[in-house]
Amino acid sequence: MPEARMEAFMARIQRGEKVEAHDWMPEDYRLLLLRLIHMHAVSEIMGAYPEKEWVPKAPTLRRKMSLMAKVQDEIGHGQLLLRVAEDLAAPLGRNRIELMDDVITGRIKFHNVFHMEAPTWADAGIIGWLVDGAAIITQTALLDCSYAPYARVLKRICAEESFHMQHGESIILSLAEGESWQREMLQDALNRWWEAIMFFFGPPIVTDAARRMMEYRIRSRTNEELRQKFLTRYVPRIRSIGLEIPDSAIRFDEDAGLWRYTEPDWERWSRVVRDNTGPKSQERVALRRMAHQDQAWVREALVRARTAAAI
Amino acid sequence: MAREGDMQALDPIIGELALQLGDEELFLGHRDSEWLGLAPEVEEDVAFASMAQDEVRHAAFWYELAEASGFGQADALAFDRAATERRHAALCARPNGDWAHTVLRHYVYDAWDAVRLAALAESGGALWAQGARRMLREEHYHHLHMEKWVVDLGRAGGEAAARLRAAFEALLPDLPDLAAFAVDPKALVDLGILSRPLAELRRAFVARMAPTLTKAGLPVQDVEAILLAHPREGARPVAHHEDAAALLATMNGVRSLGAAVW
Amino acid sequence: MAMTQVEKDLVQEQAADTSYDVYEIFVQASDLDPHVHVGSVLAPSPEWALQLARENFLRRAEAVNVWAVRREDVHATPADPDWFAREFDRKYRDVSGYADNARRWKRFKAQAMNIDDVIADVRKE
């Protein structure tokens, strides 16, 4: 009987049908999805921190407002994704509070790029342009996900990312059109971020978890396919504004039809993500602790106010 | 009643008022934005970030008005004026406290702003009146949101109510200067830009807050008493500039690198 | 130390009491649109759900009304595709079932009507 249920589930997936939160699903499917979406949600929220540092310093009123709106959107995406993760976690007896606690205890990881320093305004620009650009590519690759609640939320997220794309490009273009020291600042920022962005897509090998996600039609593209798409889109644009990609090996191999590049230090970056040992990992986890645990009194107060109002 | 255009555009008092309003909205919006990623619950983080943006947008409106009066370019007015040249009420530049302090400060600021905007909305300056009316509409949601926070934290009792009370005590000394103007309000009335005298605005301010503060268990009579003790009939004293100087040092972190287009 | 059933119930009740509820959010874009489900928020009360829904779902889109409905109060159909089974065509109740009218009117040297023309005509001053 359980096997028949599993077969029926896989048959549905193969037919291209979508799965909803209350449908029966194999435990393996639930756990893979939960890990993916939980990490996605947490990365959106942790991703707010490096850019948030630049909101108070944004150099014009318009930049101040637009960067605020952008960071706000990221947190909003975190909210949408958390709700999807919470519904997947509910049957396991876990709620929002615990999913957030996991960030603080290190049980859930967030993307390597958000462990890094963003020491200049140009870093804010590179995050908006290239880190977001990379994230947009990985997110659009999930739009056809077999889990409908995730696919629906991604549709909304991608629509808002279209503003983020323009926003990031606008900052970059101003720097590229600007003074020579602004262009230097931009090049320095690119040098800092390039390897991290290459790592962001994940290793070229298809892990067991990645293979299962493809079987479940949670995702349909490999890490390498997505990295290649990113390179095809962005390398010419990066060069067009006079920037140099800090990788002497980068070139398009016409025969193979793909980009050659220097592989990031997989070991080192994996450790950063696994152990929260990047230059800013601990500081940003501490910010989340401040928001979440140190303000538990606010959450408790609203529940008590509800009770007080009911009496 | 003042005629539109020529005389208003040239009157330095009106320009000063635009700078005051711009500085206040900008500083408060800046402080609000420091909460990004740190508010209690992600849903509130998103909601509060909209208010931060609204405040900065309103600041931009006032600076643009000052720009139109020949005071200089709006971004330069927002970023490049020294702390000692600022015209804000001290309350707007104070560093952030805890969440209770943040919502209560915002609540009292919004309450005063609403009263002030209502008086400007009746003013003889068409641009001023129109801007004030649009801001008033946006401030409606801020008011409801902040009022709910203040009342709920007060009603919750325990730690929340104690924190709210501490915030109230901390904010109280700043209220007389908040409910005042950087220029002589009588001159604003004479110019037709302000429809009512300061004393009347202050009464409306207290009346607006009274039900909310009472529901939250805060002593509204303390507000009345401190306002009476400091009438601020002329231009209010310039705010101590330490807070503004620190805020501006951060705000100019990128601009100070050199003259450039950003 | 083993808990009695009463103690267990109490613990559970207290746990439930300190957490927020899920509210499903429905947005009405204009007076002539129905409310459409857009997502959900965690909130301590319906009033808070509405307060939070505004910026979580309407940062860009315009709206005239929002509903917040506690998730427990939403009743959904079962996840059973047969619930929606509709195997045989119902062209008899569809415009497409009457495609031949136009040809037949032609015989009488008259034109077939459609509802859009009628609406446009009635609206015309």
XYZ file of C-alpha atoms in Angstrom:
698
model
C 0.000 0.000 0.000
C 2.658 2.639 0.895
C 4.490 1.693 -2.298
C 1.368 2.174 -4.374
C 0.973 5.623 -2.817
C 4.560 6.472 -3.701
C 4.043 5.258 -7.263
C 0.892 7.310 -7.636
C 2.754 10.360 -6.312
C 5.627 9.921 -8.757
C 3.166 9.369 -11.586
C 1.474 12.674 -10.739
C 4.850 14.439 -10.736
C 5.738 12.870 -14.074
C 2.467 14.058 -15.563
C 3.508 17.577 -14.562
C 0.863 17.917 -11.864
C 1.513 20.171 -8.886
C 1.628 19.182 -5.236
C -0.154 21.249 -2.565
C 0.648 21.622 1.143
C -2.077 19.247 2.301
C -1.496 16.556 -0.305
C 0.173 13.345 0.733
C 3.890 13.502 -0.079
C 6.845 11.231 0.646
C 8.831 12.226 3.708
C 11.927 12.531 1.527
C 10.151 15.058 -0.739
C 8.991 17.099 2.240
C 12.427 17.191 3.857
C 14.260 18.092 0.633
C 11.805 20.878 -0.070
C 11.848 22.148 3.474
C 15.623 22.363 3.508
C 15.666 24.144 0.157
C 12.925 26.667 0.992
C 14.058 27.210 4.579
C 17.545 28.044 3.321
C 16.101 30.247 0.587
C 13.972 32.152 3.121
C 16.830 32.607 5.550
C 19.174 33.707 2.764
C 16.725 36.440 1.723
C 16.659 37.732 5.275
C 20.408 37.393 5.886
C 20.961 38.917 2.448
C 19.323 42.104 3.688
C 22.209 42.796 6.070
C 25.122 43.537 3.720
C 22.928 45.949 1.722
C 21.202 47.374 4.749
C 24.577 48.695 5.916
C 24.492 51.070 2.937
C 21.007 52.484 3.411
C 22.166 55.053 6.026
C 25.056 56.040 3.728
C 23.283 56.055 0.373
C 24.535 59.195 -1.381
C 21.310 60.772 -2.692
C 17.691 60.898 -1.576
C 16.640 58.731 -4.499
C 19.332 56.117 -3.767
C 18.349 56.133 -0.113
C 14.712 55.424 -0.924
C 15.360 52.859 -3.630
C 17.893 50.897 -1.597
C 15.473 50.878 1.312
C 12.727 49.592 -0.978
C 15.037 46.918 -2.317
C 16.130 45.678 1.111
C 12.487 45.769 2.202
C 11.551 43.580 -0.766
C 14.213 41.046 0.229
C 12.762 40.812 3.705
C 9.322 40.566 2.152
C 10.560 37.648 0.047
C 11.858 36.095 3.246
C 8.349 36.440 4.693
C 6.680 34.778 1.694
C 9.182 31.920 1.706
C 9.048 31.464 5.466
C 5.288 31.004 5.249
C 5.790 28.229 2.679
C 8.499 26.626 4.836
C 6.309 26.930 7.942
C 3.478 25.037 6.277
C 5.891 22.269 5.278
C 7.360 22.177 8.785
C 4.036 22.208 10.642
C 3.422 18.423 10.363
C 6.906 17.976 11.848
C 5.814 20.072 14.830
C 8.020 23.063 13.981
C 6.935 26.693 13.663
C 8.305 30.154 12.699
C 10.054 30.655 16.025
C 11.999 27.421 15.636
C 12.818 28.003 11.971
C 14.345 31.339 13.016
C 16.140 29.809 15.989
C 17.847 27.502 13.484
C 19.682 30.489 11.998
C 21.042 31.432 15.380
C 22.071 27.908 16.363
C 23.582 27.336 12.919
C 21.224 24.442 12.056
C 20.246 26.150 8.818
C 22.765 27.636 6.411
C 22.566 30.712 4.263
C 24.218 31.516 0.944
C 27.977 32.063 0.905
C 27.686 35.552 -0.569
C 25.949 36.869 2.539
C 28.852 35.904 4.805
C 31.037 38.473 3.081
C 31.995 42.052 3.770
C 30.581 44.870 1.664
C 33.092 47.610 2.473
C 32.192 50.192 -0.220
C 29.177 51.641 -2.005
C 30.344 49.769 -5.103
C 29.894 46.524 -3.166
C 26.256 47.489 -2.661
C 26.127 47.973 -6.433
C 27.764 44.623 -7.199
C 25.371 42.864 -4.816
C 22.421 44.503 -6.543
C 23.711 43.751 -10.000
C 25.583 40.446 -9.941
C 24.620 38.687 -6.717
C 20.985 39.471 -7.426
C 21.537 38.566 -11.049
C 22.838 35.158 -10.000
C 19.969 34.711 -7.550
C 17.447 35.648 -10.221
C 18.827 32.923 -12.480
C 18.612 30.251 -9.778
C 15.132 31.402 -8.810
C 13.697 31.486 -12.297
C 15.006 27.928 -12.700
C 12.659 26.937 -9.865
C 9.520 28.564 -11.320
C 8.326 25.189 -12.670
C 8.804 23.474 -9.304
C 6.385 20.606 -8.658
C 5.489 22.083 -5.262
C 2.812 24.642 -6.095
C 3.043 26.892 -2.994
C 6.744 27.448 -3.723
C 6.139 28.030 -7.433
C 3.411 30.594 -6.676
C 5.617 32.544 -4.294
C 8.527 32.454 -6.748
C 6.314 33.985 -9.401
C 5.678 36.951 -7.140
C 9.330 37.165 -6.126
C 10.575 37.135 -9.721
C 8.170 39.937 -10.622
C 9.730 42.100 -7.899
C 13.248 41.059 -8.870
C 12.740 42.839 -12.160
C 12.897 46.109 -10.186
C 15.991 44.862 -8.356
C 17.731 44.201 -11.665
C 17.139 47.768 -12.813
C 18.109 49.148 -9.420
C 21.442 47.292 -9.360
C 22.241 48.263 -12.933
C 21.489 51.903 -12.197
C 24.042 52.055 -9.347
C 26.649 50.267 -11.454
C 26.091 52.473 -14.488
C 26.526 55.638 -12.430
C 29.851 54.339 -11.117
C 30.953 53.172 -14.563
C 30.087 56.549 -16.077
C 31.669 58.401 -13.163
C 35.095 59.520 -12.043
C 38.126 57.293 -12.427
C 38.192 56.614 -8.672
C 34.559 55.506 -8.863
C 35.453 53.030 -11.610
C 38.359 51.771 -9.518
C 36.027 51.281 -6.604
C 33.777 49.269 -8.870
C 36.606 47.096 -10.161
C 37.803 46.440 -6.599
C 34.319 45.370 -5.597
C 34.071 43.030 -8.575
C 37.431 41.509 -7.614
C 36.120 40.878 -4.109
C 32.868 39.237 -5.228
C 33.734 37.216 -8.322
C 34.859 33.969 -6.707
C 31.970 34.066 -4.243
C 29.514 34.448 -7.119
C 31.061 31.502 -8.957
C 30.651 29.434 -5.777
C 27.065 30.647 -5.304
C 25.765 28.254 -8.012
C 27.267 25.245 -6.227
C 29.679 22.547 -7.350
C 29.375 21.068 -10.863
C 28.947 17.542 -9.526
C 25.332 16.453 -9.208
C 24.937 15.446 -5.565
C 22.528 12.751 -4.471
C 20.159 15.388 -3.059
C 20.287 17.365 -6.327
C 19.527 14.211 -8.309
C 16.505 13.427 -6.119
C 15.269 17.005 -6.445
C 15.387 16.614 -10.196
C 13.476 13.332 -10.031
C 10.824 15.045 -7.950
C 10.821 17.917 -10.419
C 11.599 20.332 -7.614
C 14.339 21.650 -9.851
C 15.207 20.917 -13.441
C 18.619 22.503 -14.047
C 22.038 21.516 -12.735
C 24.314 23.960 -10.924
C 26.645 24.033 -13.894
C 23.887 24.790 -16.397
C 22.869 27.803 -14.324
C 26.426 29.051 -13.867
C 26.885 28.841 -17.641
C 23.717 30.861 -18.225
C 24.968 33.474 -15.787
C 28.333 33.728 -17.547
C 26.708 34.018 -20.957
C 24.519 36.878 -19.783
C 26.931 38.775 -17.605
C 30.481 38.365 -18.922
C 29.869 40.503 -22.020
C 28.069 43.159 -19.979
C 30.784 43.286 -17.340
C 33.363 43.786 -20.089
C 31.232 46.336 -21.933
C 31.479 48.800 -19.052
C 35.256 48.445 -19.003
C 35.613 46.082 -16.075
C 38.023 43.201 -16.035
C 36.906 39.828 -14.749
C 39.409 38.766 -12.099
C 39.948 35.336 -13.631
C 42.597 34.980 -16.333
C 41.185 31.587 -17.312
C 37.776 32.870 -18.281
C 36.925 32.329 -21.938
C 34.192 30.871 -24.075
C 35.220 27.522 -25.504
C 33.545 27.549 -28.924
C 34.124 23.825 -29.519
C 32.648 22.700 -26.259
C 30.037 25.484 -26.343
C 30.739 26.491 -22.781
C 32.564 28.874 -20.550
C 35.892 27.866 -19.049
C 36.706 29.429 -15.705
C 38.858 28.916 -12.638
C 36.936 26.874 -10.118
C 36.335 28.594 -6.796
C 37.928 27.064 -3.720
C 35.048 24.689 -3.017
C 36.520 23.477 0.247
C 37.116 26.894 1.744
C 33.736 28.333 0.769
C 31.882 25.215 1.931
C 33.494 25.635 5.330
C 32.379 29.275 5.467
C 28.774 28.254 4.860
C 28.837 25.142 7.026
C 30.583 26.635 10.042
C 29.552 30.303 9.713
C 33.200 31.326 9.560
C 33.069 34.036 6.888
C 34.282 37.547 7.772
C 30.745 38.707 8.597
C 28.985 35.419 9.500
C 28.949 35.852 13.253
C 28.111 39.546 13.170
C 25.094 38.938 10.943
C 23.866 35.952 12.928
C 24.109 38.248 15.973
C 21.879 40.799 14.193
C 19.301 38.095 13.602
C 19.500 37.090 17.254
C 18.872 40.723 18.166
C 15.806 40.867 15.926
C 14.394 37.499 16.853
C 15.366 36.425 20.350
C 16.059 39.763 22.030
C 12.650 41.013 20.970
C 10.663 37.995 22.062
C 9.115 40.385 24.613
C 7.352 42.219 21.775
C 5.803 39.020 20.447
C 4.679 38.055 23.936
C 3.274 41.539 24.515
C 1.037 41.401 21.437
C -0.345 38.032 22.483
C -1.014 39.379 25.980
C -2.630 42.515 24.535
C -4.928 40.255 22.501
C -5.969 38.459 25.675
C -6.405 41.781 27.511
C -8.606 43.101 24.690
C -10.736 39.939 24.761
C -11.589 40.341 28.462
C -3.648 86.046 2.795
C -0.418 85.715 0.849
C -0.424 85.735 -2.880
C 0.874 82.610 -4.619
C 4.305 82.443 -6.173
C 6.487 85.554 -6.158
C 6.424 86.663 -2.538
C 6.441 83.162 -1.044
C 9.220 82.010 -3.246
C 11.376 84.814 -1.984
C 10.513 84.803 1.683
C 13.422 83.309 3.638
C 11.138 82.384 6.536
C 9.179 80.045 4.329
C 12.366 78.527 2.962
C 13.545 77.960 6.521
C 10.285 76.197 7.316
C 10.720 73.908 4.304
C 14.220 73.066 5.552
C 12.908 72.372 9.037
C 10.264 69.989 7.725
C 12.777 68.335 5.400
C 15.362 67.872 8.156
C 12.815 66.382 10.535
C 11.377 63.929 8.041
C 14.818 62.948 6.772
C 16.319 62.365 10.204
C 13.371 60.354 11.442
C 13.250 58.339 8.211
C 16.969 57.702 8.550
C 16.531 56.462 12.128
C 13.585 54.305 11.024
C 15.695 52.772 8.280
C 18.221 51.605 10.861
C 15.588 49.055 11.912
C 15.746 47.280 8.541
C 16.252 43.593 9.238
C 15.963 44.151 12.987
C 12.270 44.778 13.675
C 10.341 42.264 15.752
C 8.972 39.745 13.176
C 9.589 39.939 9.450
C 6.050 41.138 8.726
C 6.612 44.232 10.875
C 10.030 44.720 9.342
C 8.347 45.124 5.966
C 5.566 47.371 7.275
C 7.934 49.657 9.172
C 10.309 49.934 6.207
C 7.468 51.524 4.222
C 7.106 54.224 6.840
C 10.840 54.914 6.698
C 10.554 55.338 2.936
C 7.502 57.571 3.262
C 9.338 59.868 5.679
C 12.317 60.212 3.344
C 9.961 60.769 0.398
C 8.232 63.540 2.350
C 11.623 65.038 3.197
C 12.438 65.054 -0.515
C 9.219 66.973 -1.169
C 10.127 69.728 1.322
C 13.695 70.003 0.045
C 12.389 70.261 -3.508
C 10.131 73.059 -2.335
C 13.147 74.803 -0.790
C 15.019 74.209 -4.033
C 12.189 75.871 -5.926
C 12.616 78.847 -3.577
C 16.243 79.146 -4.617
C 17.801 77.597 -1.524
C 19.977 75.151 -3.485
C 19.644 71.713 -4.961
C 17.486 69.251 -2.965
C 20.161 66.563 -2.452
C 22.655 69.184 -1.368
C 20.143 70.576 1.121
C 19.511 67.079 2.470
C 23.123 65.913 2.706
C 25.566 68.787 2.661
C 24.328 71.183 5.338
C 26.301 70.932 8.584
C 24.698 69.771 11.824
C 24.781 73.327 13.151
C 22.719 74.556 10.189
C 19.956 72.023 10.687
C 16.484 73.095 11.740
C 15.084 69.840 13.162
C 13.458 69.117 16.504
C 15.910 67.175 18.677
C 13.503 64.230 18.953
C 13.907 63.327 15.274
C 17.668 62.804 15.414
C 17.869 60.925 18.730
C 19.523 57.528 18.333
C 17.134 54.578 18.306
C 16.185 53.030 21.610
C 14.246 49.784 21.975
C 11.079 49.005 20.018
C 8.864 50.720 22.613
C 10.891 53.929 22.258
C 10.754 53.649 18.469
C 6.989 53.247 18.204
C 6.224 55.868 20.840
C 8.563 58.431 19.264
C 6.990 57.748 15.910
C 3.531 58.004 17.346
C 4.097 61.413 18.960
C 5.931 62.715 15.908
C 3.134 61.555 13.594
C 0.511 63.071 15.887
C 2.245 66.476 15.821
C 2.945 66.173 12.109
C -0.727 65.478 11.400
C -1.779 68.601 13.322
C 0.883 70.694 11.617
C 0.031 69.314 8.156
C -3.671 70.000 8.693
C -2.801 73.654 9.377
C -0.538 73.797 6.318
C -3.249 72.163 4.204
C -5.390 75.238 4.883
C -2.553 77.568 3.991
C -2.520 80.171 1.262
C 0.394 78.539 -0.552
C -1.068 76.163 -3.127
C 2.013 73.939 -3.350
C 2.262 73.761 0.411
C -1.404 72.985 0.871
C -1.400 70.341 -1.833
C 1.730 68.624 -0.478
C 0.377 68.707 3.051
C -2.914 67.138 1.987
C -1.156 64.291 0.177
C 1.110 63.663 3.146
C -1.824 63.678 5.526
C -3.419 60.874 3.527
C -0.262 58.776 3.694
C 0.174 59.533 7.376
C -3.220 58.016 8.107
C -1.879 54.451 7.910
C 1.217 55.418 9.928
C -1.048 56.833 12.593
C -3.224 53.721 12.798
C -0.200 51.454 12.838
C 1.712 53.360 15.509
C -1.395 53.887 17.616
C -1.980 50.135 17.628
C 1.586 49.520 18.737
C 1.441 52.044 21.559
C -1.923 50.836 22.842
C -0.997 47.153 22.624
C 2.359 47.545 24.357
C 0.650 49.513 27.116
C -2.196 47.049 27.452
C 0.140 44.069 27.574
C 1.397 45.157 30.993
C 4.560 43.625 32.420
C 7.834 44.224 30.616
C 6.225 45.869 27.578
C 4.330 48.445 29.636
C 7.442 49.167 31.709
C 9.493 49.737 28.554
C 6.764 51.970 27.121
C 6.716 54.005 30.315
C 10.502 54.387 30.228
C 10.272 55.534 26.609
C 7.615 58.063 27.589
C 9.838 59.507 30.323
C 12.753 59.710 27.895
C 10.727 61.427 25.148
C 8.801 63.868 27.336
C 11.535 66.570 27.590
C 11.736 66.701 23.765
C 8.035 67.428 23.260
C 8.033 71.237 23.774
C 10.562 71.655 20.976
C 8.769 69.177 18.757
C 5.525 71.118 19.100
C 7.191 74.333 17.956
C 8.807 75.857 14.870
C 12.345 76.701 13.838
C 11.013 80.074 12.697
C 8.618 82.377 14.523
C 5.168 80.772 14.063
C 3.499 84.220 14.241
C 5.394 85.202 11.109
C 4.125 82.037 9.415
C 0.567 82.950 10.329
C 1.102 86.498 9.049
C 2.451 85.131 5.775
C -0.616 82.955 5.428
C 1.361 79.734 5.351
C 0.088 78.513 8.718
C -3.644 78.775 9.246
C -3.639 78.701 13.050
C -1.485 79.965 15.946
C 0.881 77.643 17.771
C -1.154 77.492 20.998
C -4.116 76.171 19.058
C -1.995 73.565 17.284
C -0.625 72.409 20.613
C -4.136 71.970 22.004
C -5.052 69.895 18.962
C -1.854 67.854 19.451
C -2.757 66.965 23.036
C -6.380 66.282 22.144
C -5.311 63.965 19.362
C -3.036 61.915 21.611
C -5.168 61.892 24.760
C -7.358 58.840 24.028
C -4.433 56.743 22.796
C -2.078 57.613 25.642
C -4.859 56.969 28.129
C -5.605 53.555 26.627
C -1.903 52.776 26.805
C -1.805 53.787 30.486
C 0.411 56.839 29.901
C -0.232 60.151 31.729
C -1.390 62.642 29.092
C -1.443 65.362 31.785
C 2.368 65.177 31.883
C 2.427 66.149 28.217
C 0.069 69.049 28.860
C 2.166 70.221 31.810
C 5.490 70.179 29.994
C 4.051 71.991 26.965
C 2.596 74.692 29.230
C 5.920 75.064 31.015
C 7.721 75.673 27.703
C 5.451 77.721 25.429
C 8.089 78.321 22.676
C 6.201 81.259 21.269
C 9.001 82.503 19.024
C 11.462 80.426 17.023
C 12.491 77.447 19.145
C 16.116 77.145 20.281
C 18.355 75.239 17.869
C 18.633 71.558 18.832
C 21.867 70.319 20.372
C 23.710 69.161 17.345
C 25.640 66.101 18.643
C 22.970 63.635 17.499
C 22.631 65.309 14.119
C 26.409 65.443 13.693
C 26.735 61.704 14.318
C 23.820 60.964 12.006
C 25.242 63.163 9.254
C 28.696 61.629 9.561
C 27.103 58.279 8.723
C 24.787 59.700 6.083
C 27.678 61.290 4.224
C 29.803 58.144 4.318
C 29.700 57.879 0.523
C 29.164 61.498 -0.543
C 32.188 62.675 1.426
C 34.457 60.580 -0.829
C 34.437 63.363 -3.382
C 32.361 65.369 -5.806
C 30.728 62.898 -8.167
C 27.484 61.749 -9.701
C 26.072 58.779 -7.801
C 9.187 13.654 36.066
C 5.980 12.454 34.446
C 3.275 15.041 33.797
C -0.386 14.394 34.419
C -2.789 14.816 31.518
C -4.024 18.093 32.985
C -0.482 19.443 33.141
C 0.176 18.326 29.588
C -2.963 20.048 28.376
C -1.968 23.197 30.207
C 1.488 23.235 28.671
C -0.031 22.720 25.254
C -2.574 25.472 25.811
C 0.107 27.904 26.933
C 2.280 27.031 23.946
C -0.640 27.647 21.622
C -1.343 30.933 23.351
C 2.079 32.457 22.786
C 2.147 31.831 19.054
C 0.550 33.886 16.335
C -2.113 32.627 13.953
C -1.958 32.241 10.209
C -4.242 34.671 8.379
C -4.966 34.173 4.700
C -4.937 37.498 2.856
C -7.316 38.421 0.029
C -6.866 41.613 -1.946
C -9.489 43.439 -3.985
C -7.690 45.433 -6.645
C -10.630 47.608 -7.688
C -14.336 47.910 -6.928
C -15.171 45.763 -9.939
C -12.733 42.970 -9.008
C -13.358 40.119 -6.599
C -11.052 39.581 -3.626
C -8.133 37.400 -4.707
C -5.954 35.288 -2.426
C -2.371 36.573 -2.389
C -0.707 34.775 0.523
C -0.671 34.725 4.298
C 0.811 36.465 7.318
C 1.488 35.439 10.893
C -0.288 37.817 13.236
C -1.587 37.970 16.801
C -5.062 39.223 15.820
C -7.219 40.046 12.779
C -6.493 43.768 13.231
C -2.771 43.121 13.146
C -3.173 40.809 10.162
C -4.790 43.661 8.208
C -2.167 46.159 9.342
C 0.658 43.871 8.260
C -0.991 42.700 5.052
C -0.956 46.203 3.605
C 2.803 46.524 3.219
C 3.530 42.809 2.882
C 1.270 42.513 -0.150
C 0.564 46.028 -1.405
C 3.936 47.700 -1.643
C 3.314 48.295 -5.330
C -0.131 47.072 -6.326
C -3.158 49.244 -5.677
C -6.208 48.020 -3.833
C -9.548 49.125 -2.468
C -10.061 46.413 0.135
C -8.292 43.594 1.973
C -9.694 40.583 3.804
C -7.802 38.687 6.478
C -9.299 35.274 7.240
C -8.037 32.990 9.953
C -6.794 29.880 8.224
C -8.943 27.618 10.444
C -11.999 29.384 9.058
C -11.200 28.517 5.454
C -12.959 25.415 4.197
C -11.401 23.863 1.121
C -12.472 21.107 -1.219
C -10.647 17.803 -0.824
C -7.458 17.280 -2.847
C -9.381 14.865 -5.045
C -9.320 15.578 -8.776
C -12.591 13.684 -9.187
C -14.279 16.392 -7.151
C -13.932 18.563 -10.234
C -14.578 15.829 -12.792
C -16.288 17.100 -15.925
C -15.910 14.510 -18.628
C -18.552 15.318 -21.226
C -18.725 18.535 -23.162
C -21.196 21.212 -22.188
C -21.114 23.115 -25.415
C -24.867 23.536 -25.205
C -24.254 26.103 -22.470
C -21.350 27.834 -24.209
C -21.075 30.418 -26.963
C -18.906 27.958 -28.879
C -21.894 25.609 -29.102
C -23.732 28.098 -31.285
C -21.126 28.843 -33.931
C -23.651 28.040 -36.658
C -25.944 30.949 -35.752
C -23.836 33.461 -37.678
C -24.065 31.380 -40.865
C -27.796 30.945 -40.443
C -28.412 34.676 -39.881
C -26.582 35.324 -43.126
C -29.297 33.459 -44.967
C -31.758 36.012 -43.655
C -29.344 38.816 -44.602
C -28.939 39.748 -40.931
C -25.994 39.712 -38.569
C -25.472 37.593 -35.492
C -25.276 39.505 -32.242
C -22.729 39.242 -29.485
C -22.815 40.512 -25.955
C -19.923 42.946 -26.361
C -21.833 44.813 -29.089
C -24.888 45.001 -26.873
C -22.878 46.365 -23.948
C -21.144 48.930 -26.147
C -24.493 49.969 -27.619
C -26.203 50.381 -24.267
C -23.269 52.370 -22.924
C -23.246 54.658 -25.952
C -24.680 58.119 -25.227
